[in-house]
Amino acid sequence: MPTYEVEVDTLLFDMDGTLVSSTAALSAVWVEFAKQYNMDLDDLLENSHGKRTVENLQERLPQLSPEQALSEAYRFEDRIIEISDENRSKAKSEPTAANPQGSIVGLPGVKELLKQINDGAAAQESRRPGWAIVTSATGDYARKAFLSTKTSELPKVFVSSDDVNKGKPNPEPYKKGAELSGVDITKCIVVEDAPAGVLSGKRAGARVLGLKTTHDAKRLWLQGADFVVDDLSKVQARWEGDKVILTIDSDERPSFE
């Protein structure tokens, strides 16, 4: 397994499937919506990840007006939080990535990596925060979901589906993240678990680190990922001056010929 050192100005993280996992609660809500709207549940579970909820609904429910689709997207995401909170209150122990018990949880290595970045940024006043979140979820839901895991405080830059006109795989979300962070996108690394997100990052001009937390490595490589790891426990960060230096224990890039 090769190890790489990568110098970046800022890490642009996807949220769900990258920093946190809402899989159990999310799947339960797709079951409810599939039943209500007679949608193909297998299609939803296989192909919806990494895209804005409103776009997933618009693609499959053309009878909804734009206003109705947006309203249903908010209701969908509110329901994820409700189910997660219900399950957390019933849990016999603290939910973890290994045993989420139906709740939204932080993923392996996330808390440690963000602490390394945050501690380094705080050590020198002139340093930028070093990371941002760029998510396909709506802002209210995403902030609640992230904070519920007690992984870290919210970053200063938090781009949600509310902040863009076009979602992933369009490059707009990650371009927006770099712009709000005050950095050149080519000096960022995007961290993603979804093929649509990998493609968004590459189209924006960033290097991309793919995580095998949701999809297999091949799908990430084929969308152009520069590095692929199991999860963020395979990544370490330190600061040198105003740069974040990442040590990445990546899979070896396969040949698909």
Short mmCIF file of C-alpha atoms in Angstrom, two decimals:
data_model
loop_
_atom_site.label_atom_id
_atom_site.label_comp_id
_atom_site.label_asym_id
_atom_site.label_seq_id
_atom_site.Cartn_x
_atom_site.Cartn_y
_atom_site.Cartn_z
CA MET A 1 0.00 0.00 0.00
CA PRO A 2 1.69 3.25 -1.12
CA THR A 3 1.93 6.24 1.20
CA TYR A 4 1.68 9.76 -0.20
CA GLU A 5 2.39 13.17 1.26
CA VAL A 6 0.08 15.80 -0.19
CA GLU A 7 0.29 19.56 0.43
CA VAL A 8 -2.99 21.47 0.36
CA ASP A 9 -4.44 24.81 1.38
CA THR A 10 -7.82 23.41 2.41
CA LEU A 11 -9.68 20.10 2.62
CA LEU A 12 -13.21 20.22 1.21
CA PHE A 13 -15.19 17.43 2.84
CA ASP A 14 -18.43 15.91 1.70
CA MET A 15 -20.49 15.14 4.80
CA ASP A 16 -22.74 12.06 4.68
CA GLY A 17 -20.72 8.93 4.05
CA THR A 18 -17.48 10.86 4.49
CA LEU A 19 -17.57 12.49 7.93
CA VAL A 20 -20.78 10.96 9.27
CA SER A 21 -23.07 8.10 8.34
CA SER A 22 -26.84 8.38 8.34
CA THR A 23 -27.34 5.14 6.40
CA ALA A 24 -29.78 3.45 8.77
CA ALA A 25 -32.06 6.44 9.29
CA LEU A 26 -31.75 7.56 5.66
CA SER A 27 -32.73 4.15 4.35
CA ALA A 28 -35.75 4.09 6.64
CA VAL A 29 -36.96 7.40 5.21
CA TRP A 30 -36.45 6.21 1.62
CA VAL A 31 -38.65 3.23 2.50
CA GLU A 32 -41.38 5.64 3.66
CA PHE A 33 -41.11 7.86 0.58
CA ALA A 34 -40.91 4.92 -1.83
CA LYS A 35 -44.13 3.57 -0.38
CA GLN A 36 -45.87 6.95 -0.44
CA TYR A 37 -44.89 7.77 -4.04
CA ASN A 38 -44.62 4.25 -5.48
CA MET A 39 -40.92 4.68 -6.29
CA ASP A 40 -38.36 1.93 -6.91
CA LEU A 41 -36.67 1.45 -3.53
CA ASP A 42 -33.70 -0.46 -4.96
CA ASP A 43 -33.03 2.39 -7.40
CA LEU A 44 -33.22 4.94 -4.59
CA LEU A 45 -30.83 3.07 -2.32
CA GLU A 46 -28.39 2.37 -5.16
CA ASN A 47 -28.39 5.64 -7.09
CA SER A 48 -29.47 8.54 -4.88
CA HIS A 49 -26.37 8.91 -2.71
CA GLY A 50 -24.28 12.04 -3.15
CA LYS A 51 -27.00 14.02 -4.93
CA ARG A 52 -29.28 16.72 -3.57
CA THR A 53 -32.53 15.31 -2.20
CA VAL A 54 -34.55 17.81 -4.21
CA GLU A 55 -32.88 16.61 -7.43
CA ASN A 56 -33.44 12.96 -6.53
CA LEU A 57 -37.13 13.72 -6.07
CA GLN A 58 -37.41 15.84 -9.23
CA GLU A 59 -35.81 13.10 -11.34
CA ARG A 60 -38.28 10.49 -10.13
CA LEU A 61 -41.40 12.57 -9.46
CA PRO A 62 -41.83 14.96 -12.40
CA GLN A 63 -45.42 15.60 -11.31
CA LEU A 64 -44.14 17.67 -8.38
CA SER A 65 -43.73 21.39 -8.90
CA PRO A 66 -40.33 22.87 -7.97
CA GLU A 67 -41.88 24.25 -4.79
CA GLN A 68 -43.41 20.88 -3.88
CA ALA A 69 -40.14 19.04 -4.54
CA LEU A 70 -38.24 21.46 -2.32
CA SER A 71 -40.83 21.16 0.44
CA GLU A 72 -40.65 17.38 0.27
CA ALA A 73 -36.85 17.49 0.36
CA TYR A 74 -36.98 19.43 3.62
CA ARG A 75 -39.57 17.03 5.04
CA PHE A 76 -37.41 14.07 3.97
CA GLU A 77 -34.33 15.38 5.77
CA ASP A 78 -36.25 16.44 8.87
CA ARG A 79 -37.52 12.87 9.07
CA ILE A 80 -33.95 11.51 9.04
CA ILE A 81 -33.15 13.60 12.13
CA GLU A 82 -36.38 12.47 13.83
CA ILE A 83 -35.63 8.78 13.26
CA SER A 84 -31.98 9.17 14.30
CA ASP A 85 -32.96 10.97 17.52
CA GLU A 86 -35.63 8.37 18.29
CA ASN A 87 -33.15 5.55 17.82
CA ARG A 88 -30.44 7.31 19.83
CA SER A 89 -32.82 7.74 22.76
CA LYS A 90 -33.54 4.01 22.71
CA ALA A 91 -29.91 2.91 22.29
CA LYS A 92 -28.48 0.77 25.07
CA SER A 93 -25.00 2.24 24.54
CA GLU A 94 -23.48 5.18 22.69
CA PRO A 95 -23.98 4.64 18.94
CA THR A 96 -20.77 4.16 16.96
CA ALA A 97 -19.83 3.55 13.33
CA ALA A 98 -19.51 -0.15 14.11
CA ASN A 99 -22.87 -0.20 15.91
CA PRO A 100 -24.95 2.84 14.86
CA GLN A 101 -28.19 1.46 16.30
CA GLY A 102 -30.17 3.41 13.71
CA SER A 103 -28.57 6.77 14.53
CA ILE A 104 -26.37 9.24 12.68
CA VAL A 105 -22.77 8.56 13.74
CA GLY A 106 -19.25 9.83 13.09
CA LEU A 107 -17.10 7.65 10.84
CA PRO A 108 -13.68 6.16 11.71
CA GLY A 109 -10.75 8.56 11.85
CA VAL A 110 -12.86 11.68 11.41
CA LYS A 111 -12.64 13.09 14.93
CA GLU A 112 -8.88 12.56 15.05
CA LEU A 113 -8.21 14.08 11.63
CA LEU A 114 -10.33 17.16 12.26
CA LYS A 115 -8.61 17.66 15.64
CA GLN A 116 -5.22 17.59 13.92
CA ILE A 117 -6.36 20.23 11.45
CA ASN A 118 -8.13 22.39 14.05
CA ASP A 119 -5.26 22.25 16.56
CA GLY A 120 -2.75 23.22 13.89
CA ALA A 121 -4.90 26.09 12.67
CA ALA A 122 -5.31 27.41 16.21
CA ALA A 123 -1.56 27.27 16.86
CA GLN A 124 -0.84 30.15 14.48
CA GLU A 125 -3.21 33.10 14.17
CA SER A 126 -2.49 33.74 10.49
CA ARG A 127 -3.54 30.25 9.42
CA ARG A 128 -6.83 29.65 7.64
CA PRO A 129 -9.19 27.03 9.16
CA GLY A 130 -7.91 24.36 6.77
CA TRP A 131 -11.21 22.60 6.12
CA ALA A 132 -14.79 23.11 5.00
CA ILE A 133 -17.90 21.02 4.43
CA VAL A 134 -19.54 20.84 1.00
CA THR A 135 -22.69 18.75 1.24
CA SER A 136 -25.62 17.86 -1.00
CA ALA A 137 -27.95 18.08 2.00
CA THR A 138 -29.94 21.14 3.01
CA GLY A 139 -28.24 23.47 5.45
CA ASP A 140 -30.44 23.02 8.52
CA TYR A 141 -30.41 19.24 8.26
CA ALA A 142 -26.69 19.01 7.55
CA ARG A 143 -25.69 21.17 10.50
CA LYS A 144 -27.97 19.25 12.88
CA ALA A 145 -26.74 15.89 11.55
CA PHE A 146 -23.07 16.83 11.86
CA LEU A 147 -23.38 18.29 15.35
CA SER A 148 -25.39 15.31 16.58
CA THR A 149 -22.28 13.12 16.22
CA LYS A 150 -20.18 15.37 18.51
CA THR A 151 -17.30 14.98 16.07
CA SER A 152 -16.26 18.64 15.92
CA GLU A 153 -17.61 22.15 15.96
CA LEU A 154 -18.96 23.35 12.63
CA PRO A 155 -16.38 24.68 10.19
CA LYS A 156 -16.42 28.36 9.24
CA VAL A 157 -17.27 27.46 5.64
CA PHE A 158 -20.29 25.20 5.24
CA VAL A 159 -21.74 24.85 1.74
CA SER A 160 -25.11 23.11 1.48
CA SER A 161 -27.62 22.49 -1.29
CA ASP A 162 -29.24 25.80 -0.31
CA ASP A 163 -26.12 27.66 -1.49
CA VAL A 164 -25.87 26.36 -5.08
CA ASN A 165 -28.03 26.21 -8.19
CA LYS A 166 -26.68 22.88 -9.39
CA GLY A 167 -25.66 19.96 -7.21
CA LYS A 168 -23.02 17.27 -7.59
CA PRO A 169 -21.77 15.96 -10.05
CA ASN A 170 -21.80 19.56 -11.30
CA PRO A 171 -18.59 21.33 -10.16
CA GLU A 172 -20.46 24.30 -8.65
CA PRO A 173 -20.55 23.04 -5.02
CA TYR A 174 -16.80 22.51 -4.72
CA LYS A 175 -15.96 25.68 -6.61
CA LYS A 176 -18.17 27.49 -4.11
CA GLY A 177 -16.40 25.81 -1.20
CA ALA A 178 -12.99 26.93 -2.45
CA GLU A 179 -14.23 30.44 -3.17
CA LEU A 180 -15.71 30.91 0.30
CA SER A 181 -12.53 29.47 1.83
CA GLY A 182 -10.48 32.06 -0.06
CA VAL A 183 -8.30 29.48 -1.80
CA ASP A 184 -7.57 28.24 -5.30
CA ILE A 185 -9.53 25.03 -6.00
CA THR A 186 -6.41 23.46 -7.56
CA LYS A 187 -4.74 23.75 -4.15
CA CYS A 188 -7.58 21.92 -2.39
CA ILE A 189 -8.30 18.25 -1.92
CA VAL A 190 -11.89 17.07 -2.06
CA VAL A 191 -12.77 14.17 0.26
CA GLU A 192 -15.71 12.11 -1.03
CA ASP A 193 -17.41 8.74 -0.76
CA ALA A 194 -19.83 9.06 -3.70
CA PRO A 195 -19.03 8.73 -7.42
CA ALA A 196 -21.11 11.86 -8.12
CA GLY A 197 -19.06 13.79 -5.57
CA VAL A 198 -15.74 12.51 -6.92
CA LEU A 199 -16.77 13.69 -10.38
CA SER A 200 -17.87 17.05 -8.98
CA GLY A 201 -14.49 17.57 -7.35
CA LYS A 202 -12.55 16.58 -10.46
CA ARG A 203 -14.67 18.81 -12.69
CA ALA A 204 -14.02 21.69 -10.28
CA GLY A 205 -10.28 21.20 -10.68
CA ALA A 206 -9.37 19.69 -7.31
CA ARG A 207 -7.51 16.56 -6.40
CA VAL A 208 -9.89 14.00 -4.92
CA LEU A 209 -9.52 11.49 -2.09
CA GLY A 210 -12.14 8.76 -2.35
CA LEU A 211 -13.39 6.80 0.66
CA LYS A 212 -14.67 3.23 0.43
CA THR A 213 -17.24 3.87 3.15
CA THR A 214 -20.21 3.59 0.76
CA HIS A 215 -19.05 2.42 -2.67
CA ASP A 216 -16.35 0.06 -3.86
CA ALA A 217 -12.96 1.37 -4.94
CA LYS A 218 -13.49 0.75 -8.65
CA ARG A 219 -16.40 3.19 -8.87
CA LEU A 220 -14.28 5.88 -7.19
CA TRP A 221 -11.23 5.27 -9.39
CA LEU A 222 -13.34 5.30 -12.55
CA GLN A 223 -14.70 8.75 -11.70
CA GLY A 224 -11.15 10.06 -11.42
CA ALA A 225 -10.19 9.78 -7.74
CA ASP A 226 -6.48 10.51 -7.20
CA PHE A 227 -6.32 8.47 -4.00
CA VAL A 228 -8.62 5.84 -2.46
CA VAL A 229 -8.65 4.71 1.18
CA ASP A 230 -10.91 2.63 3.42
CA ASP A 231 -11.82 5.61 5.61
CA LEU A 232 -10.20 8.64 7.24
CA SER A 233 -8.28 6.53 9.75
CA LYS A 234 -5.85 6.13 6.82
CA VAL A 235 -5.17 9.89 6.70
CA GLN A 236 -3.09 12.07 9.03
CA ALA A 237 -2.62 15.85 8.93
CA ARG A 238 0.00 18.30 10.14
CA TRP A 239 0.70 21.94 9.37
CA GLU A 240 3.87 23.38 7.85
CA GLY A 241 3.60 27.16 7.65
CA ASP A 242 0.25 27.94 6.05
CA LYS A 243 -0.07 24.54 4.36
CA VAL A 244 -1.74 21.35 5.53
CA ILE A 245 0.40 18.29 4.85
CA LEU A 246 -1.58 15.08 4.51
CA THR A 247 -0.13 11.60 4.86
CA ILE A 248 -2.39 9.23 2.92
CA ASP A 249 -2.10 5.44 3.04
CA SER A 250 -3.82 4.93 -0.29
CA ASP A 251 -4.79 1.83 -2.19
CA GLU A 252 -2.69 1.23 -5.26
CA ARG A 253 -4.30 2.51 -8.43
CA PRO A 254 -5.43 -0.52 -10.47
CA SER A 255 -5.33 -0.91 -14.22
CA PHE A 256 -8.75 -1.16 -15.84
CA GLU A 257 -7.48 -2.04 -19.31
#
